[in-house]
mmCIF file of C-alpha atoms in Angstrom:
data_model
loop_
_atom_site.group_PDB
_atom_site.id
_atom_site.type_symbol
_atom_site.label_atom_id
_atom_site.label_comp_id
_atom_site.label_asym_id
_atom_site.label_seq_id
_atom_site.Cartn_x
_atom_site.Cartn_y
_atom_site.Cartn_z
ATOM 1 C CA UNK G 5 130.532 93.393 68.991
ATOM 2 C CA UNK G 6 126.744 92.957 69.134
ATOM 3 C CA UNK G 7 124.776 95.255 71.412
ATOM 4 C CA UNK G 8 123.580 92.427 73.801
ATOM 5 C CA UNK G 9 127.674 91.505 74.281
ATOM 6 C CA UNK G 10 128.177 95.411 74.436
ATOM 7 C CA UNK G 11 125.667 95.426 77.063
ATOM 8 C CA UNK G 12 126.846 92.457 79.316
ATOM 9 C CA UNK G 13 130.462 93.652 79.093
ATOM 10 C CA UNK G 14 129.044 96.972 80.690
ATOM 11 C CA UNK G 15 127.132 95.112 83.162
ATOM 12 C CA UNK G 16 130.039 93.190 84.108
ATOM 13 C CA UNK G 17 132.239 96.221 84.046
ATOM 14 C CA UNK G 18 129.930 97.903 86.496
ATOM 15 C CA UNK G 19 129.562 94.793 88.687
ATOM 16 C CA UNK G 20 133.682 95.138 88.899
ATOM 17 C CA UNK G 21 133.863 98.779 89.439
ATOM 18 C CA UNK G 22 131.676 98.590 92.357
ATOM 19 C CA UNK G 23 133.147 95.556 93.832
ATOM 20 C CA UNK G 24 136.511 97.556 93.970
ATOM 21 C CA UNK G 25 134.407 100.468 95.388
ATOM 22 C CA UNK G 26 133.187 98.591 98.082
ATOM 23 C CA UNK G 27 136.218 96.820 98.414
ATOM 24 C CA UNK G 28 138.357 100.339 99.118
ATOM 25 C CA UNK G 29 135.103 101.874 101.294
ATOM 26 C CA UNK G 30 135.473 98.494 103.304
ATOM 27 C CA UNK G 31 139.324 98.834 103.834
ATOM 28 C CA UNK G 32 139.053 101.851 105.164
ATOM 29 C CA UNK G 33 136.781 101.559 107.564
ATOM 30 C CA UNK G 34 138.524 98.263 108.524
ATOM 31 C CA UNK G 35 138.835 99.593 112.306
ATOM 32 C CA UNK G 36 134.816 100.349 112.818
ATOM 33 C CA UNK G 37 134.258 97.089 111.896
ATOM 34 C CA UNK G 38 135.892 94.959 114.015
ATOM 35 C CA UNK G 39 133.805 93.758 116.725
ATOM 36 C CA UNK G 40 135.854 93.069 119.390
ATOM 37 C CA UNK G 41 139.868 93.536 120.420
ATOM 38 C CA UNK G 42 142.451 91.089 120.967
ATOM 39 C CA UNK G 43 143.966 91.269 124.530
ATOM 40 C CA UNK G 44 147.235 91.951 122.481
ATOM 41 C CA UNK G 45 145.713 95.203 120.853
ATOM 42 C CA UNK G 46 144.444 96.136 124.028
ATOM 43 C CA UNK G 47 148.275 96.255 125.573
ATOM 44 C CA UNK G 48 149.700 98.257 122.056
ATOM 45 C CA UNK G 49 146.500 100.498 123.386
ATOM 46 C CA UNK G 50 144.901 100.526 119.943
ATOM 47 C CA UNK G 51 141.751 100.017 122.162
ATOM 48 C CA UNK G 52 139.841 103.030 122.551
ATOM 49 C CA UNK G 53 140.607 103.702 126.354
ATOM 50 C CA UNK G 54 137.873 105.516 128.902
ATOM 51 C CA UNK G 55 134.847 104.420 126.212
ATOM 52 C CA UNK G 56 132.965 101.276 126.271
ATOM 53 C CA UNK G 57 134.449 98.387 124.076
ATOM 54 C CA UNK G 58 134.731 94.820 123.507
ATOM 55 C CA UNK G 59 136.983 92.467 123.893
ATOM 56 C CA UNK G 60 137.659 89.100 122.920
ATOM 57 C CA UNK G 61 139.929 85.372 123.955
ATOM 58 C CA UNK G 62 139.818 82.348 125.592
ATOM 59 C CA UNK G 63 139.037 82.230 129.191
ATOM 60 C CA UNK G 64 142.537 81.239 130.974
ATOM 61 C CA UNK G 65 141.706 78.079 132.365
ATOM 62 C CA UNK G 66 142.457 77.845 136.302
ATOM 63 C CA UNK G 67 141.886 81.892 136.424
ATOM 64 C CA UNK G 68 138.266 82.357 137.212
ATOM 65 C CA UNK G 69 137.634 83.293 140.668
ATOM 66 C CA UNK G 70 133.895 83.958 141.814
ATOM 67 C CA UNK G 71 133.509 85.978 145.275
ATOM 68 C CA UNK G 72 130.009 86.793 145.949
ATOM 69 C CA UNK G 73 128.297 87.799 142.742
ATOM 70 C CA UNK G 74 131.527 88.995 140.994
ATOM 71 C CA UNK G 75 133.212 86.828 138.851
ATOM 72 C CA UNK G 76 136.513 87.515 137.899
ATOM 73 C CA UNK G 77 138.702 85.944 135.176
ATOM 74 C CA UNK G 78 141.460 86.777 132.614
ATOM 75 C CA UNK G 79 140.917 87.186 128.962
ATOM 76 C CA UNK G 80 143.898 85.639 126.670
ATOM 77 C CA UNK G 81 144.822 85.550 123.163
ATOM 78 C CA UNK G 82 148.077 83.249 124.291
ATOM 79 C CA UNK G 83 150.254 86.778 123.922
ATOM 80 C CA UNK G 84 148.619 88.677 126.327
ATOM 81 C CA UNK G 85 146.245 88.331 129.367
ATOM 82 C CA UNK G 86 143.861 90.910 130.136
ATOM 83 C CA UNK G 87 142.027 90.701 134.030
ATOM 84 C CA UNK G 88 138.464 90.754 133.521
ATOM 85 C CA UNK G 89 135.666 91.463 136.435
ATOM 86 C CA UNK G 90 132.093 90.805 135.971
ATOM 87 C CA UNK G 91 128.695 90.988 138.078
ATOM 88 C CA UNK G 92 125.897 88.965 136.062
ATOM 89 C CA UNK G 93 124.540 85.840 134.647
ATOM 90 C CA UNK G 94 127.487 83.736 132.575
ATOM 91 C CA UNK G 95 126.141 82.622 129.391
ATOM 92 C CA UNK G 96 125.556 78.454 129.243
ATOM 93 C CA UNK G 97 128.528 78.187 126.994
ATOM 94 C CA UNK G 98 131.212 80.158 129.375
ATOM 95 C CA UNK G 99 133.689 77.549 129.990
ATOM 96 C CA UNK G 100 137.630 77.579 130.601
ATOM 97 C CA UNK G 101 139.754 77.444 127.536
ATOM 98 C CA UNK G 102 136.612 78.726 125.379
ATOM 99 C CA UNK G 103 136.333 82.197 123.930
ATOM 100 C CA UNK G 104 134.007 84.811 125.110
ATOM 101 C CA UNK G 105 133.516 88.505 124.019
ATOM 102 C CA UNK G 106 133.029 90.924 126.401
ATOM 103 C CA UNK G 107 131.453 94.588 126.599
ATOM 104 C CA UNK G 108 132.502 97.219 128.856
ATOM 105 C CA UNK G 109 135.181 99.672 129.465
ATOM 106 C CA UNK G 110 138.903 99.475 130.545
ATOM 107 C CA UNK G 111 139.775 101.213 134.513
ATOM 108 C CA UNK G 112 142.491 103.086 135.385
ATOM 109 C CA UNK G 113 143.297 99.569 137.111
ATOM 110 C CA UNK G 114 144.062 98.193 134.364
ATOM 111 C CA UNK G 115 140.801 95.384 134.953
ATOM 112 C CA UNK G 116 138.622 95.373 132.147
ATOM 113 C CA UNK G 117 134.950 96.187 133.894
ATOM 114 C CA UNK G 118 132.645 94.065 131.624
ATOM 115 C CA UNK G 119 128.918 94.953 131.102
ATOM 116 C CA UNK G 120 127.674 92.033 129.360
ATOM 117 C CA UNK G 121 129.382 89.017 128.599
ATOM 118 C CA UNK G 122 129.089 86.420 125.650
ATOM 119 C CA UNK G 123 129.987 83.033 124.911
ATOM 120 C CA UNK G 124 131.710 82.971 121.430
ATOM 121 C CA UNK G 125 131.253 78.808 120.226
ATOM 122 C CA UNK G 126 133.811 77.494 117.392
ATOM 123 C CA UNK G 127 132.981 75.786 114.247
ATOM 124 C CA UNK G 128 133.489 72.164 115.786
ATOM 125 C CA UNK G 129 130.522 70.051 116.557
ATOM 126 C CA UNK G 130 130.884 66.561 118.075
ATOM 127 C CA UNK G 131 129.523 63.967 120.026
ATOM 128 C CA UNK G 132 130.603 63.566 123.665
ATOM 129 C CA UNK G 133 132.374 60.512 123.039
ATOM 130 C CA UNK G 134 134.231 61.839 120.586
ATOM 131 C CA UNK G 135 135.111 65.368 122.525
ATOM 132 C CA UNK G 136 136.440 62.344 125.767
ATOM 133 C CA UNK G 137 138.558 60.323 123.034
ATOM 134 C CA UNK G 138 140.045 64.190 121.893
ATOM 135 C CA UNK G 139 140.840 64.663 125.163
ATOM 136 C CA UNK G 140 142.456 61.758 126.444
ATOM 137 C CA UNK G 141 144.099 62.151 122.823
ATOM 138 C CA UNK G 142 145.568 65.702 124.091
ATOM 139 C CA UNK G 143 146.424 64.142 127.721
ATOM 140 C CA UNK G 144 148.708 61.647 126.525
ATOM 141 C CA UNK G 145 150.220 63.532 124.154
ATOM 142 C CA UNK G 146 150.850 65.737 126.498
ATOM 143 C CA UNK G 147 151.997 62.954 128.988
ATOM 144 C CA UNK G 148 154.209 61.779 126.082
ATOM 145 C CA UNK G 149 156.426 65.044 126.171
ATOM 146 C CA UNK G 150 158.861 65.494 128.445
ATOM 147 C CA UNK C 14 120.676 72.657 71.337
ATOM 148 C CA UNK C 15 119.186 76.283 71.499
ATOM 149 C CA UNK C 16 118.818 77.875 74.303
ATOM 150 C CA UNK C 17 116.879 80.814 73.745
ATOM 151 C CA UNK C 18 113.979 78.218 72.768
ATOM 152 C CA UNK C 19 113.179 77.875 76.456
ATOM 153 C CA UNK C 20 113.163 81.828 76.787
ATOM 154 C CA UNK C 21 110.029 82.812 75.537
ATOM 155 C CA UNK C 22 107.254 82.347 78.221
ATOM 156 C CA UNK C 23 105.151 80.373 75.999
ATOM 157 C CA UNK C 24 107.711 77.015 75.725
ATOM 158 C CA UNK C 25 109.067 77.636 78.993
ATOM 159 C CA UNK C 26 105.338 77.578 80.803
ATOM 160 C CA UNK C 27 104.084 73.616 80.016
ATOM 161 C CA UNK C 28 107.678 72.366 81.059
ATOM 162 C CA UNK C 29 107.479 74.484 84.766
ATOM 163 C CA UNK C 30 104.036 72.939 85.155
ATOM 164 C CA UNK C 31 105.372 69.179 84.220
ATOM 165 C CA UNK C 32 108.676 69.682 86.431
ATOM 166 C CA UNK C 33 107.333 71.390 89.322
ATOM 167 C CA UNK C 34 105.604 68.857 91.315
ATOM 168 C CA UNK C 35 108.412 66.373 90.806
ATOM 169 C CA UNK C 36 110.755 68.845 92.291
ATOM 170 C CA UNK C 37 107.977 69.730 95.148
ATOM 171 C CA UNK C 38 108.173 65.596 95.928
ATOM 172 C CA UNK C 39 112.082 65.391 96.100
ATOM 173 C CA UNK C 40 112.251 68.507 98.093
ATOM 174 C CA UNK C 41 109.242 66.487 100.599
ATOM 175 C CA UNK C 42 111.243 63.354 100.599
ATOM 176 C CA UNK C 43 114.603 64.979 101.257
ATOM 177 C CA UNK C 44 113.305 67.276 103.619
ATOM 178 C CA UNK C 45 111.940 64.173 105.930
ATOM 179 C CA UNK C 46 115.143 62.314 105.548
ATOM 180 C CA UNK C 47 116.878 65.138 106.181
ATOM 181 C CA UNK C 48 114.408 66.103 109.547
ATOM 182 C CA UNK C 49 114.669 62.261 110.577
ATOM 183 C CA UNK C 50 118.281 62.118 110.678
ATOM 184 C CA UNK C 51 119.167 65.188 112.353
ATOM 185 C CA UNK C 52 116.620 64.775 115.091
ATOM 186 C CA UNK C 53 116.824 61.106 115.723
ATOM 187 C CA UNK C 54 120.371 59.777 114.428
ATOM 188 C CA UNK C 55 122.877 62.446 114.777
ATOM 189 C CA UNK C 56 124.381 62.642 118.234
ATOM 190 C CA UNK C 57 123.995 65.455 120.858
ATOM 191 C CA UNK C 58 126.776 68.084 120.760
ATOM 192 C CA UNK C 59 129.798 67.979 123.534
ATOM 193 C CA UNK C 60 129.257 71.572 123.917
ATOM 194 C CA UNK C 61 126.140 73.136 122.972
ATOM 195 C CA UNK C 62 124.164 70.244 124.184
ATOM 196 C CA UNK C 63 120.469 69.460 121.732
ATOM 197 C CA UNK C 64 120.015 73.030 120.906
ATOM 198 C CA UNK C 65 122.679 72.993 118.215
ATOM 199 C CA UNK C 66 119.884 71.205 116.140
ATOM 200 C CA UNK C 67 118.430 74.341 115.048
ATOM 201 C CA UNK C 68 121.690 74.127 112.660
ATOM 202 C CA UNK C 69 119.581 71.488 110.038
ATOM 203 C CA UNK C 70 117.100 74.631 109.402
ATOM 204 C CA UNK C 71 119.645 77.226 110.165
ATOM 205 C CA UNK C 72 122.542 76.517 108.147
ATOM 206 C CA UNK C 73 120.740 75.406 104.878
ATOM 207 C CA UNK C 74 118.453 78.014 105.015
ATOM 208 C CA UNK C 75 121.466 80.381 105.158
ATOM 209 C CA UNK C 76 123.441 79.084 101.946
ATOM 210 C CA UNK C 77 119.991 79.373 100.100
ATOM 211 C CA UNK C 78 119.558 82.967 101.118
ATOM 212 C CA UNK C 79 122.677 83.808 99.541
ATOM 213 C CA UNK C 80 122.502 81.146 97.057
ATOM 214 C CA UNK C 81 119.282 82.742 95.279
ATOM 215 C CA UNK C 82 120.141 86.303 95.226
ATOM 216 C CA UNK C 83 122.950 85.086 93.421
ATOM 217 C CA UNK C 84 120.569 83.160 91.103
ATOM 218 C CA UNK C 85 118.111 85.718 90.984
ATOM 219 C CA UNK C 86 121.114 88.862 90.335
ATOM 220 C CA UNK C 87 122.066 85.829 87.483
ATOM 221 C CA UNK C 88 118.719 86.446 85.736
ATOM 222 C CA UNK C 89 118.544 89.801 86.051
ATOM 223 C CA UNK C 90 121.959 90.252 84.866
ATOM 224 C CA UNK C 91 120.484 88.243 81.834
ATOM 225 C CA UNK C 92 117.518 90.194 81.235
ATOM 226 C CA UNK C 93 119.428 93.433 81.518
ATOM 227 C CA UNK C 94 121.861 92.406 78.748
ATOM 228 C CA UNK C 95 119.496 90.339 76.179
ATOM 229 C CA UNK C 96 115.769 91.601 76.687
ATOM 230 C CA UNK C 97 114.421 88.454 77.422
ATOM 231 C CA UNK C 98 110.702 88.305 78.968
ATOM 232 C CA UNK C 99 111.501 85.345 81.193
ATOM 233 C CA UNK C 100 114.327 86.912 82.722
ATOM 234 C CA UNK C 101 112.714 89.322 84.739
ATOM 235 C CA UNK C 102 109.914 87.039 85.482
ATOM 236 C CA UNK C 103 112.292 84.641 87.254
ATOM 237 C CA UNK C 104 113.894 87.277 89.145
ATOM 238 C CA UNK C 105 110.498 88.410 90.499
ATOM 239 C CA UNK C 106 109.794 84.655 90.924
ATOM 240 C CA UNK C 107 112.926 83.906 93.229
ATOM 241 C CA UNK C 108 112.919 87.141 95.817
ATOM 242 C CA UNK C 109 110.012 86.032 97.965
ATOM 243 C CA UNK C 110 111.745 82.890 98.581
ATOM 244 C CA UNK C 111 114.803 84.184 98.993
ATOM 245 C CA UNK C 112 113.461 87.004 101.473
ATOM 246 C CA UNK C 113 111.783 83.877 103.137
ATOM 247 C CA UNK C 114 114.817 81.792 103.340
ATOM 248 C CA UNK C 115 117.090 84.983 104.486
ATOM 249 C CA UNK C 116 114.481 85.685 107.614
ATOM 250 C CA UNK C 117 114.473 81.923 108.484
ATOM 251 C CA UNK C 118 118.090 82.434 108.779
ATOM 252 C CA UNK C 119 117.935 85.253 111.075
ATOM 253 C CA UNK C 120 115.174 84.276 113.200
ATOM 254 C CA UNK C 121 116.475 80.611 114.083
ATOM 255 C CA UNK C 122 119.909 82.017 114.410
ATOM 256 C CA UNK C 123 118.320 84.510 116.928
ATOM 257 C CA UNK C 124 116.818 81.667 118.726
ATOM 258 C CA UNK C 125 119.940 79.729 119.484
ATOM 259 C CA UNK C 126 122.004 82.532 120.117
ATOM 260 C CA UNK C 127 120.238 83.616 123.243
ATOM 261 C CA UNK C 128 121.481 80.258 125.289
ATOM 262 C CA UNK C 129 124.787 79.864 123.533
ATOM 263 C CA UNK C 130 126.199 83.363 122.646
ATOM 264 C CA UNK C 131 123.824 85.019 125.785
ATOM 265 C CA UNK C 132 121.934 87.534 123.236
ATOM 266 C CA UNK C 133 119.426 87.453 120.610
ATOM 267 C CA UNK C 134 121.374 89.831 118.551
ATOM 268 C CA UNK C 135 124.808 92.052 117.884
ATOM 269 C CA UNK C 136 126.058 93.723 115.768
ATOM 270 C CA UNK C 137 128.720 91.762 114.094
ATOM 271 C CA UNK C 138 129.444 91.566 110.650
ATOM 272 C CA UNK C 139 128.076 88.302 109.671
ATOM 273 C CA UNK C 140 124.622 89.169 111.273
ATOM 274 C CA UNK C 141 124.418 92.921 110.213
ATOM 275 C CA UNK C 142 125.492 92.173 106.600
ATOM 276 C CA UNK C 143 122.966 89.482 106.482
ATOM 277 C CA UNK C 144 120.262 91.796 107.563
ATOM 278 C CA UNK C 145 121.320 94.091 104.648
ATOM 279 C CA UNK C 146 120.321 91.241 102.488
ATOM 280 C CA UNK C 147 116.882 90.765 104.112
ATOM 281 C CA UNK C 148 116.552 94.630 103.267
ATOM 282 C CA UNK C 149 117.891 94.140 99.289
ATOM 283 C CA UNK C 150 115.303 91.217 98.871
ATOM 284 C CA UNK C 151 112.477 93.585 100.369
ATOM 285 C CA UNK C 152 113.624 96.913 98.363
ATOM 286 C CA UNK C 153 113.436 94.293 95.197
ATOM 287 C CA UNK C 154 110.123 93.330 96.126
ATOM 288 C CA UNK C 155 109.295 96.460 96.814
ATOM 289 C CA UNK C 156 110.650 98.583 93.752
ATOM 290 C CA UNK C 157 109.120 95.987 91.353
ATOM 291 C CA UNK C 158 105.733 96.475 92.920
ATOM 292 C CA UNK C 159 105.961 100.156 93.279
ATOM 293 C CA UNK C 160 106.663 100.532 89.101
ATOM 294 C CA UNK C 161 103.759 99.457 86.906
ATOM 295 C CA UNK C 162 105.182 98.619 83.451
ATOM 296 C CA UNK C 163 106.420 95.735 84.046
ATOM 297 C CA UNK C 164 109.558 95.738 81.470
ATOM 298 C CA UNK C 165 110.850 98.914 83.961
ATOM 299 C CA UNK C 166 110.082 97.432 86.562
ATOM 300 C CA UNK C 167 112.428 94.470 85.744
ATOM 301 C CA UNK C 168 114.935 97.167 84.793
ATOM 302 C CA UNK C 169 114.910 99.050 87.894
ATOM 303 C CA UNK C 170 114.957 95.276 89.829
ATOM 304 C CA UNK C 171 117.869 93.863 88.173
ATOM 305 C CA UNK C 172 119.503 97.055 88.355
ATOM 306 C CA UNK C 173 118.882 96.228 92.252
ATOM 307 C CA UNK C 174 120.061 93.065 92.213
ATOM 308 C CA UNK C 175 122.865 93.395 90.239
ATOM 309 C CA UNK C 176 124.548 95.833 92.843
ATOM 310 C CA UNK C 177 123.090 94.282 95.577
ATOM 311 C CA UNK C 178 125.393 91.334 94.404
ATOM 312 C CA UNK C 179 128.111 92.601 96.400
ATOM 313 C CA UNK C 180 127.162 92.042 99.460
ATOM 314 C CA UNK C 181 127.117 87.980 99.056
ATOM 315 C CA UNK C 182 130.875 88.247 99.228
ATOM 316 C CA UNK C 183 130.805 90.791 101.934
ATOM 317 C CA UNK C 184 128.510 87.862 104.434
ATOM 318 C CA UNK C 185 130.423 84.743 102.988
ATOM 319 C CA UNK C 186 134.131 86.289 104.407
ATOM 320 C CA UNK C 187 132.799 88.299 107.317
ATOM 321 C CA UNK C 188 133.612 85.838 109.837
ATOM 322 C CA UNK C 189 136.972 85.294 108.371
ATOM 323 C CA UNK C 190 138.070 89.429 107.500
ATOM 324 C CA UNK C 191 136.512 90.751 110.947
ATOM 325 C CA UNK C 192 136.585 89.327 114.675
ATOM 326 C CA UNK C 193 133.065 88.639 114.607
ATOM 327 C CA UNK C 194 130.672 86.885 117.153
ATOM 328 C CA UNK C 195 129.610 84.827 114.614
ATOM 329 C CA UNK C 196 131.532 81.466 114.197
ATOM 330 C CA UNK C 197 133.970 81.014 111.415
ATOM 331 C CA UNK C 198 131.967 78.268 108.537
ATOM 332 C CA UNK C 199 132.259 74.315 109.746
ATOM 333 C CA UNK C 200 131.881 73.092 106.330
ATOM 334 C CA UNK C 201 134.061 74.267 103.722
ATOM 335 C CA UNK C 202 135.093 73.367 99.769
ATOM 336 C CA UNK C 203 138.878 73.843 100.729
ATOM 337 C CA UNK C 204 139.093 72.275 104.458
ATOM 338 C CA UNK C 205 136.863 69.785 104.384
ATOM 339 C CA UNK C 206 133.687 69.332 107.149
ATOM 340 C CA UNK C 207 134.473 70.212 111.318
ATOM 341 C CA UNK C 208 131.130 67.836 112.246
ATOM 342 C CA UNK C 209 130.831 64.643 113.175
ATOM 343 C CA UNK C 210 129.499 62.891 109.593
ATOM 344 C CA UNK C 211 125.574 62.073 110.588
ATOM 345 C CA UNK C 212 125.394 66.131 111.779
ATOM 346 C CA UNK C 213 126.675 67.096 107.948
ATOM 347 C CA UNK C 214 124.802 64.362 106.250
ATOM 348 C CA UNK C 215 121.731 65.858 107.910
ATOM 349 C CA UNK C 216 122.280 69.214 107.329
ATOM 350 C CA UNK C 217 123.513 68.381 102.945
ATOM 351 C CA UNK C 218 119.856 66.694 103.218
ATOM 352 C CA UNK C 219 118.461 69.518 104.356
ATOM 353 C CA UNK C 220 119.782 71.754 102.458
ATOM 354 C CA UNK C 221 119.262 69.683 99.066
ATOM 355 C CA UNK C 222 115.286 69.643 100.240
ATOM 356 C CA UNK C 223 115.505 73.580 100.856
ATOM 357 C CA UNK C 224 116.826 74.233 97.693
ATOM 358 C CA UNK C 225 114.745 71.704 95.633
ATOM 359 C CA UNK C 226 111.754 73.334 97.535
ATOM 360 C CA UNK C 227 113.052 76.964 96.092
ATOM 361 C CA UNK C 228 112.974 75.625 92.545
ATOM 362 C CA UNK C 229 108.945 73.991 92.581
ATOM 363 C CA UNK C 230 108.190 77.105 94.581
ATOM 364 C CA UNK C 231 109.964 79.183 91.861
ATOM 365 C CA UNK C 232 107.981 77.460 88.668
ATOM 366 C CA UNK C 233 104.746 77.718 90.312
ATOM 367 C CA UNK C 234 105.204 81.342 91.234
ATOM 368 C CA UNK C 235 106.394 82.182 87.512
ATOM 369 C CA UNK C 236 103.642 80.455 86.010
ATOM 370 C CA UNK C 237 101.682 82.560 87.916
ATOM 371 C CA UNK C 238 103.289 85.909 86.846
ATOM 372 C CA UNK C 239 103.183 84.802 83.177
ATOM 373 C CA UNK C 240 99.736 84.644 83.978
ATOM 374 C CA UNK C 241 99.431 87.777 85.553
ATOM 375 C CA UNK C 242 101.187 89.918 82.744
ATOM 376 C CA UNK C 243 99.841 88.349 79.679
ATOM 377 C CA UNK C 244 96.083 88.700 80.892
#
């Protein structure tokens, strides 16, 4: 072996090491990482209960109810629903059947009292004719089942 | 052919000077095509509404923040293992553009995340690991100016780089290893693109402008430090 090959074997033997060091310092802190908790987690109470966390889902659609300047609505990851309450401004993007992330801490109630709420969009972008045809799509397939 | 003619400074300098304006007037010319279609062509979004726009600067600017370090951590990697004086010089030539492109990221992702997510920023892993790259390009920058021989100060920088290699990775899979804020990629090698086609034809323009823009921006700025070291 020349030096030079010597040397780029090292430097790509050191490039390795540390990607497996990172990749083991990463695994372990795995649960600091995650931003947010799955409704699901939440009722296996892997959520840290009494201290401010987040949550995230889809918005059930048909469950938000707003009286006065509460809004209240249930978090869902399809498993599990989680009752929400919130006193704020909505983000523009806060729809039914769209995910959100929410801050806050989990009551003896078993509501989850959110802080701060945030619209979480997906990776799809389309046109509004296009998101109409989807939907009548979904409608009569829907339709289509018995 | 032999590559290691274009290595030395002196053979590599007259052929940056001849190819860097051409790639300074394809990066122009993409760059308007690229502006033209996303702002007048491509339709509105169903959800977002016009400010999704801000993903024909956003999203290219992105994949060439991650894109250079890799290029520059490439060169370094080079200089590191076979001396070469143009290896380092490229490395120092590619950070401030890759700093710049890495910021542009962050800022106009800032900017549309305050009507669509709510916030200017969290901290998720996609947005915190991306700062961390803001920070390697700037403690590149920064450790190469501090030294002044410049063959240790290419040392020390690809040393840098080289490490700070791992955290490409680390921002590419965020969204898909952690429950980030951050949305999971809408155009991808394996799946295929989650846009309507004038949206993605927009944003490839875009990001072939940004990235043909890097490359002028990087023979100009070599030339210079050539320049600089051999007076």
């Amino acid at each position: 072996m020349k030096p030079r090959h010597r040397k780029l074997a090292a430097i790509g033997g050191g490039v390795v090491a540390l990607g497996i060091v990172v990749a083991l310092v990463l695994t372990a802190f795995q649960k600091n990482l995650v931003f947010f908790f799955s409704p699901t987690q939440v009722a296996a109470k892997e959520a840290p209960l009494g201290r401010t966390f987040r949550i995230g889902g889809i918005v059930e659609p048909g469950s938000v109810k707003r009286d006065g300047v509460d809004v209240r609505f249930v978090v869902t990851d399809t498993a599990q629903g989680l009752p929400v309450v919130f006193s704020g401004a909505l983000p523009d993007l806060f729809r039914e059947g769209k995910m959100v992330v929410a801050q806050g801490q989990l009551r003896e109630d078993g509501v989850f009292h959110a802080r701060e709420v945030l619209a979480k969009h997906d990776e799809n972008y389309m046109p509004p004719e296009a998101k109409e045809a989807v939907e009548k799509a979904h409608q009569a397939a829907k339709k289509g089942k018995p | 052919m032999n590559w290691f003619w274009y290595a030395s400074p002196q053979t590599f300098d007259p052929l940056a000077g001849r190819m860097a304006p051409w790639f300074a007037l394809a990066a122009a010319l993409l760059a308007a095509a690229g502006l033209y279609v996303g702002f007048f062509v491509a339709p509105t979004d169903a959800q977002q509404g016009e400010v999704y726009r801000i993903i024909f600067i956003h999203v290219p600017a992105a994949w060439l923040s991650m894109f250079i370090y890799l290029v520059m951590a490439f060169w370094a990697a080079l200089g590191l293992a076979f001396n070469t004086r143009l290896s380092g010089m490229m490395a120092s030539a590619l950070a401030p553009t890759g700093a710049l492109f890495t910021f542009i990221a962050l800022w106009t992702g800032s900017l549309w995340g305050r009507p669509t997510w709510g916030t200017y920023w969290v901290w998720d892993a996609r947005l915190t690991s991306e700062l961390v790259l803001l920070f390697l390009y700037l403690g590149f920058i920064a450790l190469q100016a501090a030294i002044d021989d410049p063959r240790r100060a290419d040392r020390a920088g690809a040393l840098l780089a080289i490490v700070g290699a791992v955290n490409i990775p680390i921002i590419h899979y965020s969204v898909v290893w952690w429950n980030t804020l951050h949305q999971g990629a809408s155009v991808s090698v394996t799946r295929g693109a989650s846009m309507q086609s004038q949206m993605l034809i927009a944003m490839l323009l875009m990001a072939l402008g940004f990235w043909m823009y890097s490359i002028a921006v990087t023979l100009v700025r070599v030339r210079c430090i050539m320049r600089e070291r051999e007076a």
